[in-house]
mmCIF file of C-alpha atoms in Angstrom:
data_model
loop_
_atom_site.group_PDB
_atom_site.id
_atom_site.type_symbol
_atom_site.label_atom_id
_atom_site.label_comp_id
_atom_site.label_asym_id
_atom_site.label_seq_id
_atom_site.Cartn_x
_atom_site.Cartn_y
_atom_site.Cartn_z
ATOM 1 C CA SER A 195 22.368 -66.796 -5.312
ATOM 2 C CA LYS A 196 21.716 -66.215 -1.641
ATOM 3 C CA GLU A 197 19.070 -68.094 0.264
ATOM 4 C CA PHE A 198 17.008 -66.140 2.771
ATOM 5 C CA ILE A 199 15.886 -67.632 6.051
ATOM 6 C CA LEU A 200 13.716 -65.310 8.099
ATOM 7 C CA HIS A 201 13.290 -65.133 11.829
ATOM 8 C CA SER A 202 9.889 -66.477 12.883
ATOM 9 C CA GLU A 203 8.880 -63.052 14.249
ATOM 10 C CA ASN A 204 9.760 -61.141 11.070
ATOM 11 C CA LYS A 205 6.650 -59.353 9.798
ATOM 12 C CA SER A 206 8.313 -57.246 7.075
ATOM 13 C CA PHE A 207 9.097 -60.015 4.582
ATOM 14 C CA ILE A 208 8.107 -63.537 3.632
ATOM 15 C CA GLU A 209 10.289 -66.320 2.287
ATOM 16 C CA LYS A 210 9.331 -68.992 -0.248
ATOM 17 C CA GLU A 211 11.883 -71.632 -1.293
ATOM 18 C CA GLY A 212 14.674 -69.321 -0.111
ATOM 19 C CA SER A 213 13.447 -66.346 -2.194
ATOM 20 C CA LEU A 214 12.576 -63.075 -0.460
ATOM 21 C CA PHE A 215 9.216 -61.330 -0.999
ATOM 22 C CA SER A 216 7.500 -58.273 0.480
ATOM 23 C CA ALA A 217 5.221 -59.023 3.446
ATOM 24 C CA ASP A 218 2.138 -59.049 1.198
ATOM 25 C CA GLY A 219 3.875 -61.334 -1.352
ATOM 26 C CA LYS A 220 3.347 -58.861 -4.198
ATOM 27 C CA LYS A 221 7.001 -57.925 -4.750
ATOM 28 C CA LEU A 222 9.795 -60.416 -5.430
ATOM 29 C CA LEU A 223 12.866 -58.826 -3.855
ATOM 30 C CA HIS A 224 15.447 -61.587 -4.344
ATOM 31 C CA PHE A 225 15.233 -64.897 -6.204
ATOM 32 C CA CYS A 226 17.040 -67.928 -4.779
ATOM 33 C CA ASP A 227 18.085 -70.362 -7.504
ATOM 34 C CA LYS A 228 19.055 -73.308 -5.260
ATOM 35 C CA ASN A 229 15.984 -75.363 -6.275
ATOM 36 C CA TYR A 230 16.276 -74.691 -10.023
ATOM 37 C CA GLY A 231 19.808 -74.934 -11.388
ATOM 38 C CA GLU A 232 21.128 -73.566 -14.668
ATOM 39 C CA GLU A 233 18.643 -75.626 -16.716
ATOM 40 C CA GLY A 234 15.661 -74.750 -14.516
ATOM 41 C CA VAL A 235 12.614 -72.644 -15.349
ATOM 42 C CA TYR A 236 11.158 -70.319 -12.717
ATOM 43 C CA GLU A 237 7.551 -69.143 -13.046
ATOM 44 C CA ILE A 238 6.834 -65.945 -11.161
ATOM 45 C CA PRO A 239 3.768 -66.528 -8.946
ATOM 46 C CA GLU A 240 0.530 -64.853 -10.097
ATOM 47 C CA GLU A 241 0.254 -62.753 -6.916
ATOM 48 C CA VAL A 242 3.578 -61.013 -7.683
ATOM 49 C CA THR A 243 3.018 -57.609 -9.302
ATOM 50 C CA SER A 244 6.560 -56.184 -9.222
ATOM 51 C CA LEU A 245 10.216 -57.153 -9.082
ATOM 52 C CA GLY A 246 12.967 -55.567 -7.018
ATOM 53 C CA SER A 247 16.138 -54.068 -8.469
ATOM 54 C CA TYR A 248 18.722 -56.864 -8.801
ATOM 55 C CA ALA A 249 16.046 -59.479 -7.896
ATOM 56 C CA PHE A 250 17.624 -62.040 -10.269
ATOM 57 C CA CYS A 251 21.177 -60.650 -10.209
ATOM 58 C CA GLY A 252 23.617 -63.519 -10.739
ATOM 59 C CA ALA A 253 20.817 -66.120 -10.710
ATOM 60 C CA LYS A 254 21.636 -69.433 -12.332
ATOM 61 C CA VAL A 255 18.431 -70.336 -14.133
ATOM 62 C CA LYS A 256 17.675 -70.987 -17.812
ATOM 63 C CA GLU A 257 14.349 -69.180 -18.101
ATOM 64 C CA VAL A 258 12.070 -66.932 -16.077
ATOM 65 C CA VAL A 259 8.373 -66.910 -16.982
ATOM 66 C CA LEU A 260 6.797 -63.547 -16.203
ATOM 67 C CA ASN A 261 3.144 -63.387 -15.244
ATOM 68 C CA ASP A 262 0.856 -60.799 -16.862
ATOM 69 C CA ASN A 263 1.048 -58.558 -13.762
ATOM 70 C CA ILE A 264 4.702 -57.659 -14.301
ATOM 71 C CA VAL A 265 4.836 -54.426 -16.327
ATOM 72 C CA GLU A 266 8.322 -53.182 -15.429
ATOM 73 C CA ILE A 267 11.787 -54.722 -15.264
ATOM 74 C CA PRO A 268 13.701 -52.574 -12.758
ATOM 75 C CA TRP A 269 17.280 -51.420 -12.686
ATOM 76 C CA GLY A 270 19.726 -54.344 -12.908
ATOM 77 C CA CYS A 271 16.980 -56.904 -12.288
ATOM 78 C CA PHE A 272 18.617 -59.714 -14.298
ATOM 79 C CA GLU A 273 22.204 -58.427 -14.281
ATOM 80 C CA GLU A 274 24.727 -61.270 -14.675
ATOM 81 C CA ALA A 275 22.009 -63.961 -14.605
ATOM 82 C CA THR A 276 22.485 -67.096 -16.729
ATOM 83 C CA ILE A 277 19.009 -66.671 -18.212
ATOM 84 C CA GLN A 278 18.831 -67.833 -21.860
ATOM 85 C CA ARG A 279 15.389 -66.631 -22.859
ATOM 86 C CA ILE A 280 12.515 -64.516 -21.621
ATOM 87 C CA ASP A 281 9.131 -63.432 -22.966
ATOM 88 C CA LEU A 282 8.339 -59.956 -21.638
ATOM 89 C CA ASN A 283 4.553 -60.503 -21.918
ATOM 90 C CA LYS A 284 2.945 -57.274 -20.586
ATOM 91 C CA VAL A 285 6.176 -55.425 -19.711
ATOM 92 C CA ARG A 286 6.028 -51.722 -20.672
ATOM 93 C CA LYS A 287 9.350 -50.516 -19.212
ATOM 94 C CA LEU A 288 12.902 -51.847 -19.087
ATOM 95 C CA GLU A 289 15.069 -49.755 -16.785
ATOM 96 C CA TYR A 290 18.828 -49.135 -16.843
ATOM 97 C CA ARG A 291 20.900 -52.332 -17.179
ATOM 98 C CA SER A 292 17.836 -54.615 -16.915
ATOM 99 C CA PHE A 293 19.619 -57.514 -18.638
ATOM 100 C CA CYS A 294 23.204 -56.211 -18.530
ATOM 101 C CA TYR A 295 25.890 -58.933 -18.605
ATOM 102 C CA CYS A 296 23.378 -61.719 -19.238
ATOM 103 C CA SER A 297 25.965 -63.402 -21.430
ATOM 104 C CA SER A 298 23.694 -66.405 -22.089
ATOM 105 C CA LEU A 299 20.595 -64.391 -23.072
ATOM 106 C CA GLU A 300 19.856 -65.365 -26.683
ATOM 107 C CA GLU A 301 16.098 -64.881 -26.933
ATOM 108 C CA LEU A 302 14.048 -61.938 -25.709
ATOM 109 C CA ARG A 303 10.502 -61.288 -26.893
ATOM 110 C CA ILE A 304 8.927 -57.845 -26.573
ATOM 111 C CA ARG A 305 5.156 -58.064 -27.100
ATOM 112 C CA GLU A 306 3.841 -54.632 -26.104
ATOM 113 C CA ASN A 307 3.886 -51.540 -28.333
ATOM 114 C CA GLY A 308 5.321 -48.397 -26.746
ATOM 115 C CA VAL A 309 7.830 -50.131 -24.464
ATOM 116 C CA SER A 310 10.320 -47.766 -22.831
ATOM 117 C CA ILE A 311 13.908 -49.084 -22.879
ATOM 118 C CA GLY A 312 16.596 -47.616 -20.602
ATOM 119 C CA SER A 313 20.323 -47.269 -21.174
ATOM 120 C CA GLN A 314 22.411 -50.455 -21.411
ATOM 121 C CA ALA A 315 19.303 -52.630 -21.065
ATOM 122 C CA PHE A 316 20.826 -55.293 -23.340
ATOM 123 C CA SER A 317 24.525 -54.523 -22.829
ATOM 124 C CA SER A 318 26.804 -57.568 -23.092
ATOM 125 C CA THR A 319 24.115 -60.151 -23.828
ATOM 126 C CA ALA A 320 24.188 -62.964 -26.406
ATOM 127 C CA LEU A 321 21.248 -61.476 -28.347
ATOM 128 C CA LYS A 322 21.811 -61.582 -32.107
ATOM 129 C CA TYR A 323 18.400 -60.315 -33.202
ATOM 130 C CA LEU A 324 16.108 -57.790 -31.565
ATOM 131 C CA TYR A 325 12.680 -56.610 -32.676
ATOM 132 C CA LEU A 326 11.501 -53.249 -31.332
ATOM 133 C CA PRO A 327 7.718 -52.883 -31.800
ATOM 134 C CA LYS A 328 5.745 -49.787 -32.730
ATOM 135 C CA GLY A 329 6.164 -46.791 -30.453
ATOM 136 C CA THR A 330 9.215 -48.160 -28.602
ATOM 137 C CA LYS A 331 10.870 -45.359 -26.618
ATOM 138 C CA LEU A 332 14.650 -45.545 -26.448
ATOM 139 C CA GLU A 333 15.337 -43.469 -23.350
ATOM 140 C CA GLU A 334 19.110 -43.127 -23.652
ATOM 141 C CA SER A 335 22.093 -44.299 -25.661
ATOM 142 C CA GLY A 336 23.976 -47.509 -24.984
ATOM 143 C CA ILE A 337 20.947 -49.713 -25.555
ATOM 144 C CA PHE A 338 22.618 -51.634 -28.373
ATOM 145 C CA CYS A 339 26.013 -52.182 -26.633
ATOM 146 C CA SER A 340 26.363 -55.868 -27.356
ATOM 147 C CA LYS A 341 29.006 -57.427 -29.573
ATOM 148 C CA SER A 342 26.714 -60.304 -30.547
ATOM 149 C CA LEU A 343 23.791 -58.105 -31.683
ATOM 150 C CA GLU A 344 23.673 -58.259 -35.487
ATOM 151 C CA THR A 345 20.170 -57.170 -36.469
ATOM 152 C CA VAL A 346 17.687 -54.756 -34.924
ATOM 153 C CA LEU A 347 14.296 -54.683 -36.593
ATOM 154 C CA MET A 348 12.624 -51.387 -35.779
ATOM 155 C CA ASP A 349 9.137 -50.168 -36.534
ATOM 156 C CA GLU A 350 9.120 -46.785 -38.301
ATOM 157 C CA ASN A 351 7.618 -45.109 -35.215
ATOM 158 C CA ILE A 352 10.557 -45.474 -32.825
ATOM 159 C CA VAL A 353 10.499 -42.358 -30.652
ATOM 160 C CA HIS A 354 14.255 -41.882 -30.180
ATOM 161 C CA ALA A 355 17.320 -43.645 -31.471
ATOM 162 C CA ASP A 356 20.980 -42.622 -31.464
ATOM 163 C CA ASP A 357 21.955 -43.023 -35.147
ATOM 164 C CA LYS A 358 25.637 -42.385 -34.434
ATOM 165 C CA GLU A 359 25.753 -45.224 -31.922
ATOM 166 C CA ARG A 360 24.065 -47.655 -34.319
ATOM 167 C CA LEU A 361 26.467 -46.754 -37.134
ATOM 168 C CA GLU A 362 29.512 -47.165 -34.888
ATOM 169 C CA LEU A 363 28.389 -50.652 -33.909
ATOM 170 C CA GLY A 364 27.809 -51.584 -37.558
ATOM 171 C CA LEU A 365 24.372 -53.005 -36.872
ATOM 172 C CA HIS A 366 22.156 -54.057 -39.739
ATOM 173 C CA LEU A 367 18.980 -52.085 -39.090
ATOM 174 C CA GLN A 368 15.703 -52.811 -40.808
ATOM 175 C CA THR A 369 12.709 -50.483 -40.636
#
């Protein structure tokens, strides 16, 4: 992915290892994978509290370690990244297409109860198994649009789920 080099007088952004951050360093706007490679692991710095839409779009990295300050994965954040696994730690919201086209994503751990999941969040991933904890809110349809997804384990208190969509995909659902 692109490397950012900022003009010395730029006061609006900061750059670390080619990645672009807000001026205060609290928002990662774009991740540069040049120092990591497809087998690399990137740990989001502790001072980062939010991620930009498409921040990891197309990134070639095996794993991203989220700090406990990240509570939302924005629209398209990991779209088309080569990420293989991620632990969502304290994340409470996955927006539209958060992990769309992450064709290498095999392992995703949701820890928090009551997570809100947007449309196509896991579309076209390599996930085979997905556990949705208590109180998960499925905001729209299209969440389960993945040919590899075989089993979705759902707590009995899922707020919304499109039964027709699940039946059409032939998923094995366990409650």
